[in-house]
Coordinates of C-alpha atoms and ligand atoms in Angstrom, one line a residue:
X521 CA -0.1 0.0 -0.1
X522 CA 1.4 3.5 -0.8
X523 CA 1.4 6.4 1.6
X524 CA -1.2 8.1 -0.5
X525 CA -3.6 5.1 0.0
X526 CA -2.9 4.8 3.7
X527 CA -3.8 8.6 3.9
X528 CA -7.0 8.1 1.7
X529 CA -9.3 7.1 4.5
X530 CA -8.3 9.4 6.9
X531 CA -11.3 11.2 8.5
X532 CA -13.5 9.4 6.0
X533 CA -17.0 8.6 6.7
X534 CA -18.2 5.2 5.5
X535 CA -21.7 3.8 5.4
X536 CA -21.2 0.1 5.4
X537 CA -24.3 -1.7 4.0
X538 CA -24.4 -5.5 4.7
X539 CA -26.9 -7.7 2.9
X540 CA -27.9 -11.1 3.6
X541 CA -25.3 -13.8 2.2
X542 CA -23.0 -16.1 4.1
X543 CA -20.1 -13.5 3.4
X544 CA -21.8 -11.2 5.8
X545 CA -19.9 -12.7 8.5
X546 CA -16.8 -11.0 6.9
X547 CA -18.4 -7.6 7.4
X548 CA -16.9 -7.5 11.0
X549 CA -13.3 -7.7 9.4
X550 CA -14.2 -5.2 6.8
X551 CA -15.3 -2.4 9.7
X552 CA -11.8 -3.1 11.2
X553 CA -9.8 -2.8 8.2
X554 CA -11.6 0.5 7.4
X555 CA -11.1 1.9 10.8
X556 CA -7.3 0.9 10.4
X557 CA -7.1 3.1 7.5
X558 CA -8.6 6.0 9.4
X559 CA -12.3 5.7 8.5
X560 CA -15.2 6.1 10.7
X561 CA -17.8 3.5 10.1
X562 CA -21.5 3.3 10.6
X563 CA -23.6 0.2 9.5
X564 CA -26.6 -0.5 7.7
X565 CA -27.9 -4.2 7.8
X566 CA -30.8 -5.9 5.9
X567 CA -33.1 -8.5 7.5
X568 CA -31.3 -11.0 5.4
X569 CA -27.8 -10.0 7.1
X570 CA -29.1 -10.4 10.5
X571 CA -29.4 -14.1 9.7
X572 CA -25.7 -14.4 9.5
X573 CA -24.2 -12.0 11.8
X574 CA -25.7 -10.1 14.7
X575 CA -26.1 -6.4 14.8
X576 CA -24.6 -6.5 18.2
X577 CA -21.2 -7.5 16.8
X578 CA -21.2 -4.6 14.2
X579 CA -22.6 -2.2 16.6
X580 CA -19.7 -3.2 19.3
X581 CA -17.0 -2.9 16.3
X582 CA -18.4 0.4 14.7
X583 CA -19.1 1.9 18.1
X584 CA -22.5 3.1 16.8
X585 CA -25.9 1.6 16.7
X586 CA -26.7 -0.5 13.5
X587 CA -29.4 0.9 11.3
X588 CA -31.9 -1.8 10.2
X589 CA -35.3 -0.3 9.5
X590 CA -36.6 2.3 7.1
X591 CA -39.6 3.3 9.0
X592 CA -38.3 3.3 12.5
X593 CA -39.4 6.3 14.6
X594 CA -36.6 6.0 16.9
X595 CA -33.8 5.9 14.1
X596 CA -35.5 8.7 12.2
X597 CA -35.6 10.8 15.3
X598 CA -31.9 10.5 15.5
X599 CA -30.0 9.8 12.4
X600 CA -33.0 9.2 9.8
X601 CA -32.2 7.7 6.4
X602 CA -31.6 11.1 4.6
X603 CA -29.1 12.2 7.4
X604 CA -27.2 8.8 6.9
X605 CA -27.3 9.4 3.1
X606 CA -25.7 12.7 3.7
X607 CA -23.4 11.6 6.4
X608 CA -21.4 9.1 4.0
X609 CA -18.5 10.2 2.1
X610 CA -18.8 6.5 0.7
X611 CA -21.6 4.0 0.6
X612 CA -19.7 0.6 0.5
X613 CA -22.0 -2.4 0.1
X614 CA -20.2 -5.4 1.3
X615 CA -21.1 -8.1 0.6
X616 CA -23.6 -7.2 -2.0
X617 CA -25.9 -10.2 -2.8
X618 CA -27.5 -10.9 -6.3
X619 CA -30.8 -9.7 -5.0
X620 CA -29.3 -6.4 -3.4
X621 CA -27.6 -5.8 -6.9
X622 CA -30.7 -6.4 -8.8
X623 CA -32.7 -4.1 -6.5
X624 CA -29.8 -1.3 -6.9
X625 CA -30.2 -1.8 -10.8
X626 CA -33.8 -1.3 -10.5
X627 CA -33.6 1.8 -8.3
X628 CA -35.8 0.1 -5.6
X629 CA -36.2 1.8 -1.9
X630 CA -37.9 -1.2 -0.5
X631 CA -35.6 -1.3 2.6
X632 CA -33.2 1.2 4.4
X633 CA -30.3 0.3 2.5
X634 CA -31.9 0.7 -0.9
X635 CA -33.3 3.7 0.0
X636 CA -30.1 5.3 1.5
X637 CA -28.5 4.2 -2.0
X638 CA -30.9 6.2 -3.8
X639 CA -30.6 9.1 -1.5
X640 CA -27.0 9.4 -1.1
X641 CA -25.0 12.0 -2.9
X642 CA -21.7 10.1 -2.1
X643 CA -19.9 7.8 -4.2
X644 CA -21.2 4.1 -4.1
X645 CA -19.1 0.9 -4.0
X646 CA -20.4 -2.7 -4.0
X647 CA -18.4 -5.9 -3.3
X648 CA -20.5 -8.8 -4.7
X649 CA -20.6 -12.1 -3.0
X650 CA -22.6 -15.0 -4.4
X651 CA -22.6 -18.5 -5.9
X652 CA -20.5 -18.6 -9.0
X653 CA -23.4 -19.7 -11.2
X654 CA -25.4 -16.8 -9.9
X655 CA -22.6 -14.4 -10.6
X656 CA -22.4 -15.7 -14.1
X657 CA -25.9 -15.4 -14.9
X658 CA -26.6 -12.9 -17.6
X659 CA -29.1 -11.2 -15.3
X660 CA -26.5 -10.4 -12.7
X661 CA -24.0 -9.4 -15.2
X662 CA -26.5 -7.1 -16.9
X663 CA -27.3 -5.7 -13.3
X664 CA -23.7 -5.2 -12.4
X665 CA -22.8 -3.6 -15.8
X666 CA -25.7 -1.2 -15.2
X667 CA -24.5 -0.1 -11.7
X668 CA -20.9 0.2 -13.1
X669 CA -22.5 2.5 -16.0
X670 CA -23.9 4.9 -13.3
X671 CA -20.5 5.1 -11.7
X672 CA -20.9 2.7 -8.9
X673 CA -17.2 1.2 -8.2
X674 CA -17.3 -2.7 -8.3
X675 CA -14.8 -4.3 -6.0
X676 CA -14.4 -7.9 -6.9
X677 CA -15.6 -10.7 -6.6
X678 CA -12.8 -13.0 -6.6
X679 CA -12.3 -16.7 -7.7
X680 CA -11.8 -19.5 -5.2
X681 CA -13.5 -22.1 -3.2
X682 CA -17.2 -21.0 -2.2
X683 CA -19.1 -21.7 1.1
X684 CA -21.3 -24.0 -1.1
X685 CA -18.6 -25.9 -2.2
X686 CA -18.5 -24.7 -5.7
X687 CA -15.1 -23.3 -7.1
X688 CA -15.3 -20.3 -9.3
X689 CA -15.8 -16.6 -9.6
X690 CA -18.2 -15.0 -6.7
X691 CA -16.3 -14.9 -3.6
X692 CA -16.1 -11.7 -1.7
X693 CA -12.9 -10.0 -2.0
X694 CA -10.7 -10.0 1.1
X695 CA -11.5 -7.4 3.6
X696 CA -7.9 -5.6 3.1
X697 CA -8.4 -5.6 -0.6
X698 CA -12.0 -4.0 -0.1
X699 CA -10.5 -1.5 2.3
X700 CA -7.7 -0.7 -0.1
X701 CA -10.3 -0.4 -3.1
X702 CA -12.3 2.2 -1.2
X703 CA -9.1 4.0 -0.2
X704 CA -8.4 4.2 -4.0
X705 CA -11.6 5.8 -4.8
X706 CA -10.7 8.8 -2.9
X707 CA -7.5 9.5 -4.8
X708 CA -8.4 11.4 -8.0
X709 CA -5.0 12.7 -9.2
X710 CA -6.7 15.7 -10.6
X711 CA -4.2 17.9 -8.9
X712 CA -1.3 15.9 -9.5
X713 CA 2.1 17.9 -9.0
X714 CA 0.1 21.3 -8.4
X715 CA 1.2 23.6 -5.6
X716 CA -1.9 24.5 -3.6
X717 CA -2.0 27.0 -0.8
X718 CA -4.9 27.2 1.6
X719 CA -6.0 29.8 4.5
X720 CA -8.3 28.4 7.2
X721 CA -10.0 29.2 10.4
X722 CA -10.3 32.4 12.3
X723 CA -7.7 35.0 13.0
X724 CA -7.0 36.2 16.5
X725 CA -6.5 40.0 17.0
X726 CA -4.7 40.8 20.3
X727 CA -6.1 43.6 22.8
X728 CA -3.7 42.7 25.3
X729 CA -1.5 40.0 26.4
X730 CA -4.6 37.9 27.5
X731 CA -7.5 39.0 25.1
X732 CA -8.3 39.0 21.5
X733 CA -11.0 39.6 19.2
X734 CA -12.0 36.5 17.0
X735 CA -14.9 34.7 15.3
X736 CA -16.5 31.5 15.3
X737 CA -14.8 30.0 12.4
X738 CA -14.0 26.0 13.0
X739 CA -11.7 25.9 10.2
X740 CA -13.7 22.5 9.1
X741 CA -14.0 23.8 5.2
X742 CA -10.3 24.8 4.9
X743 CA -9.2 21.5 6.5
X744 CA -11.4 19.4 4.4
X745 CA -10.3 21.3 1.3
X746 CA -6.7 20.6 2.4
X747 CA -7.5 16.8 2.7
X748 CA -9.3 16.7 -0.8
X749 CA -6.4 18.6 -2.5
X750 CA -4.0 16.1 -1.0
X751 CA -6.1 13.2 -2.2
X752 CA -6.1 14.8 -5.6
X753 CA -2.2 14.7 -5.7
X754 CA -1.4 18.2 -4.8
X755 CA 1.2 19.5 -2.3
X756 CA -0.6 21.6 -0.1
X757 CA 0.4 24.5 2.4
X758 CA -2.2 25.1 4.9
X759 CA -2.1 28.4 6.6
X760 CA -4.1 28.1 9.6
X761 CA -5.6 30.4 12.3
X762 CA -6.1 28.5 15.7
X763 CA -8.6 25.8 15.4
X764 CA -9.4 22.4 17.1
X765 CA -8.4 20.2 14.2
X766 CA -5.3 18.1 13.4
X767 CA -3.7 19.3 10.3
X768 CA -4.1 16.3 7.6
X769 CA -1.0 14.3 7.1
X770 CA 1.1 15.2 4.1
X771 CA 0.1 19.1 4.3
X772 CA 2.7 21.7 5.1
X773 CA 1.1 23.5 8.0
X774 CA 1.9 27.2 8.6
X775 CA 0.2 28.1 12.0
X776 CA -0.7 31.7 12.4
X777 CA -2.6 33.8 15.0
X778 CA -3.4 37.1 13.7
X779 CA -4.6 38.4 10.2
X780 CA -1.1 40.3 9.9
X781 CA 0.8 36.7 10.2
X782 CA -1.6 35.1 7.9
X783 CA -1.0 38.1 5.4
X784 CA 2.7 37.7 5.4
X785 CA 2.3 33.8 5.2
X786 CA 0.1 34.1 2.3
X787 CA 2.0 36.5 0.2
X788 CA 5.3 34.4 0.9
X789 CA 3.7 30.8 -0.1
X790 CA 1.1 32.1 -2.4
X791 CA 3.1 33.6 -4.9
X792 CA 3.4 31.8 -8.2
X793 CA 1.3 28.8 -6.8
X794 CA -1.3 27.1 -9.1
X795 CA -4.2 27.3 -6.6
X796 CA -5.0 29.6 -3.7
X797 CA -7.9 29.1 -1.8
X798 CA -9.0 31.6 0.7
X799 CA -11.1 29.8 3.2
X800 CA -10.0 31.7 6.3
X801 CA -12.6 33.8 8.2
X802 CA -10.1 36.9 8.6
X803 CA -11.1 39.5 11.2
X804 CA -11.9 42.7 9.2
X805 CA -10.4 45.0 11.9
X806 CA -7.8 44.7 14.7
X807 CA -7.5 46.8 17.8
X808 CA -5.3 49.8 16.7
X809 CA -3.0 49.2 19.7
X810 CA -2.1 46.3 21.5
X811 CA -1.8 46.9 25.2
X812 CA 1.6 45.8 26.5
X813 CA -0.1 45.0 29.9
X814 CA -3.5 43.5 30.6
X815 CA -6.0 46.3 30.3
X816 CA -7.6 47.1 33.8
X817 CA -11.3 47.2 34.6
X818 CA -12.2 51.0 34.3
X819 CA -15.7 52.9 34.1
X820 CA -18.8 51.5 32.8
X821 CA -18.0 52.2 29.2
X822 CA -14.8 51.9 27.4
X823 CA -13.8 52.5 23.7
X824 CA -12.1 50.3 21.5
X825 CA -10.2 51.8 18.3
X826 CA -10.1 49.5 15.6
X827 CA -8.1 49.6 12.4
X828 CA -8.9 47.7 9.2
X829 CA -6.9 44.6 8.4
X830 CA -5.3 44.0 4.9
X831 CA -7.4 42.2 2.3
X832 CA -5.2 39.0 2.3
X833 CA -6.6 37.4 -0.8
X834 CA -6.9 40.8 -2.5
X835 CA -3.2 41.2 -1.9
X836 CA -2.3 37.9 -3.2
X837 CA -4.1 38.6 -6.5
X838 CA -2.1 41.8 -6.6
X839 CA 1.3 40.0 -6.4
X840 CA 3.7 40.3 -9.5
X841 CA 3.3 36.4 -9.9
X842 CA -0.3 35.8 -8.7
X843 CA -1.7 32.2 -8.2
X844 CA -3.1 31.0 -11.6
X845 CA -6.3 30.2 -10.1
X846 CA -7.6 32.2 -6.8
X847 CA -10.8 31.1 -5.1
X848 CA -12.6 33.2 -2.3
X849 CA -15.3 32.3 0.0
X850 CA -18.4 34.7 0.8
X851 CA -20.3 34.1 3.9
X852 CA -23.6 36.2 3.7
X853 CA -26.6 36.5 5.3
X854 CA -28.7 38.1 2.5
X855 CA -28.4 38.9 -1.3
X856 CA -25.9 36.0 -1.7
X857 CA -25.3 36.4 -5.3
X858 CA -24.9 40.2 -5.5
X859 CA -22.4 40.2 -2.6
X860 CA -20.5 37.3 -3.8
X861 CA -20.3 38.7 -7.3
X862 CA -19.1 42.2 -5.9
X863 CA -16.4 40.2 -3.9
X864 CA -15.4 38.2 -7.0
X865 CA -14.4 41.5 -8.9
X866 CA -13.1 43.6 -6.1
X867 CA -10.6 40.7 -5.1
X868 CA -9.8 39.6 -8.7
X869 CA -10.8 36.0 -7.9
X870 CA -11.4 33.5 -10.4
X871 CA -14.3 32.1 -8.6
X872 CA -16.0 32.4 -5.2
X873 CA -17.8 30.3 -3.1
X874 CA -21.0 31.8 -1.6
X875 CA -22.9 30.4 1.4
X876 CA -25.6 31.6 3.4
X877 CA -24.5 31.9 7.0
X878 CA -28.1 33.0 8.4
X879 CA -29.0 29.4 8.0
X880 CA -27.9 27.2 11.4
X881 CA -27.9 23.8 9.6
X882 CA -25.1 24.8 7.4
X883 CA -21.8 27.0 7.3
X884 CA -19.5 28.1 10.1
X885 CA -19.7 25.3 12.9
X886 CA -21.7 22.9 11.1
X887 CA -20.5 19.6 9.5
X888 CA -22.6 20.3 6.4
X889 CA -22.6 23.1 3.9
X890 CA -24.6 24.0 0.8
X891 CA -22.8 26.5 -1.5
X892 CA -22.9 28.1 -5.1
X893 CA -19.8 28.6 -7.0
X894 CA -19.9 31.8 -9.0
X895 CA -17.3 33.0 -11.6
X896 CA -17.6 35.8 -13.9
X897 CA -19.9 33.8 -16.5
X898 CA -21.1 30.7 -14.3
X899 CA -23.0 29.7 -11.2
X900 CA -22.9 26.3 -10.1
X901 CA -24.9 25.0 -7.1
X902 CA -23.7 22.4 -4.8
X903 CA -26.7 21.1 -2.6
X904 CA -26.3 20.2 1.0
X905 CA -23.8 17.7 1.8
X906 CA -21.1 17.0 4.2
X907 CA -18.3 19.5 4.4
X908 CA -15.5 16.7 3.2
X909 CA -17.8 15.4 0.3
X910 CA -18.2 19.0 -0.7
X911 CA -14.7 19.6 -0.5
X912 CA -14.1 16.9 -2.8
X913 CA -16.5 18.1 -5.4
X914 CA -15.2 21.8 -5.1
X915 CA -11.6 20.5 -5.4
X916 CA -12.6 18.7 -8.7
X917 CA -14.1 21.8 -10.0
X918 CA -11.0 23.9 -9.0
X919 CA -8.7 21.3 -10.7
X920 CA -10.6 22.0 -13.8
X921 CA -10.1 25.7 -13.4
X922 CA -6.3 25.2 -12.6
X923 CA -6.3 22.8 -16.0
X924 CA -8.0 25.6 -18.0
X925 CA -5.5 28.2 -16.6
X926 CA -2.6 26.3 -17.5
X927 CA -3.5 25.4 -21.0
X928 CA -1.3 26.9 -23.6
Ligands
LIG1034 O1 -14.7 40.8 2.3 P1 -15.0 39.3 3.0 O2 -14.4 39.2 4.3 O3 -16.6 38.9 3.0 O4 -14.5 38.3 1.9 C1 -14.4 37.0 2.2 C2 -13.0 36.3 1.5 O5 -12.0 37.0 1.3 C3 -12.6 35.1 2.0 O6 -12.3 34.2 0.9 C4 -11.7 35.4 3.1 O7 -10.8 34.4 3.2 C5 -10.9 36.5 2.3 N1 -10.4 37.6 3.1 C6 -9.1 37.8 3.3 N2 -8.6 38.7 4.0 C7 -9.5 39.7 4.5 C8 -10.9 39.5 4.7 C9 -11.4 38.4 3.8 O8 -8.2 36.9 2.6 N3 -8.9 40.6 5.5

């Protein structure tokens, strides 16, 4: 396994769907292998799967209750089928029986697993397991071809001795091979060899040695973009304000506090890079003076004098050697398009990602986001999805912009 593969499941959310064949017993091992590569795993079992392995086993291994019923009041009150579908970065169905594959091909939503397969914006992978005669049947072959044509990744099956005593093609791929296959799905290579610089998180503007002005930015979007850019093969410099996140392995972390520090780091690293992404929530103003000693309690009212911070991304695009592609973010509470387009022009950006921070279910501290990407001549909507999935989708689009910008 290459280092890129080992990295590829770091922080990935994998929804494992287990259908009812004898190979279902191997799903316990699959959970483990996925976790070893860094993934967090939740499990859906069909009724058939529960005949072969107990939900308790998979609950204990995954650390989460196993999801089983489509119409389960308790489950819907917690993580219902739509939330599960959105949670997943990848839906892996292993083992996938002949019947389950047929249902997927038909677009049936008769049980929780098939309903989630229809509802998820995430990539789907299936690891078929069945008797070799069933696998070879033209109906199974047509169904699997149909799924592959829709972009479903097919992992296996492999040849060997089967539980029924037959020898042939139809055995579930080994759990390690399934986990590696999942990891490979996240490595796109779209930014192979490109130099990417990303600003992320909030900035802290000091008032005195113990106080600062800041904001609620979690840094999640910038960090997810870093992971996605690494997966796409880029070398990434992450210029980050103070956040509670670990920098993705493989990124060059430049840790900063204030906007002034972020500005200096951005100019240093951003010059001549291929893709600059300004995902940081930079404080617009900083205290004019930072007191050398802790400011003492005074009267009922005190006045703070603030001065404007430099616009970091605008300074980067104004460099003598600006990035080939520069992306900004616009967090707005109203008139999203109008404000975003004004920033696109004022900051000389290639494109801007606009999101509505008035909504509590997306943005800033949430795990989900829903955005529109505006460029001079286009608007592309990315419906609500997990931040890591969104990051991958955005990076795929940014990679196209880099490609266009570097075309002769
Ligand atoms: O003007 P506004 O702060 O809304 O613009 C947001 C975009 O500009 C984001 O991409 C943010 O990272 C970037 N920005 C910056 N430096 C600032 C303010 C914002 O790079 N001082």
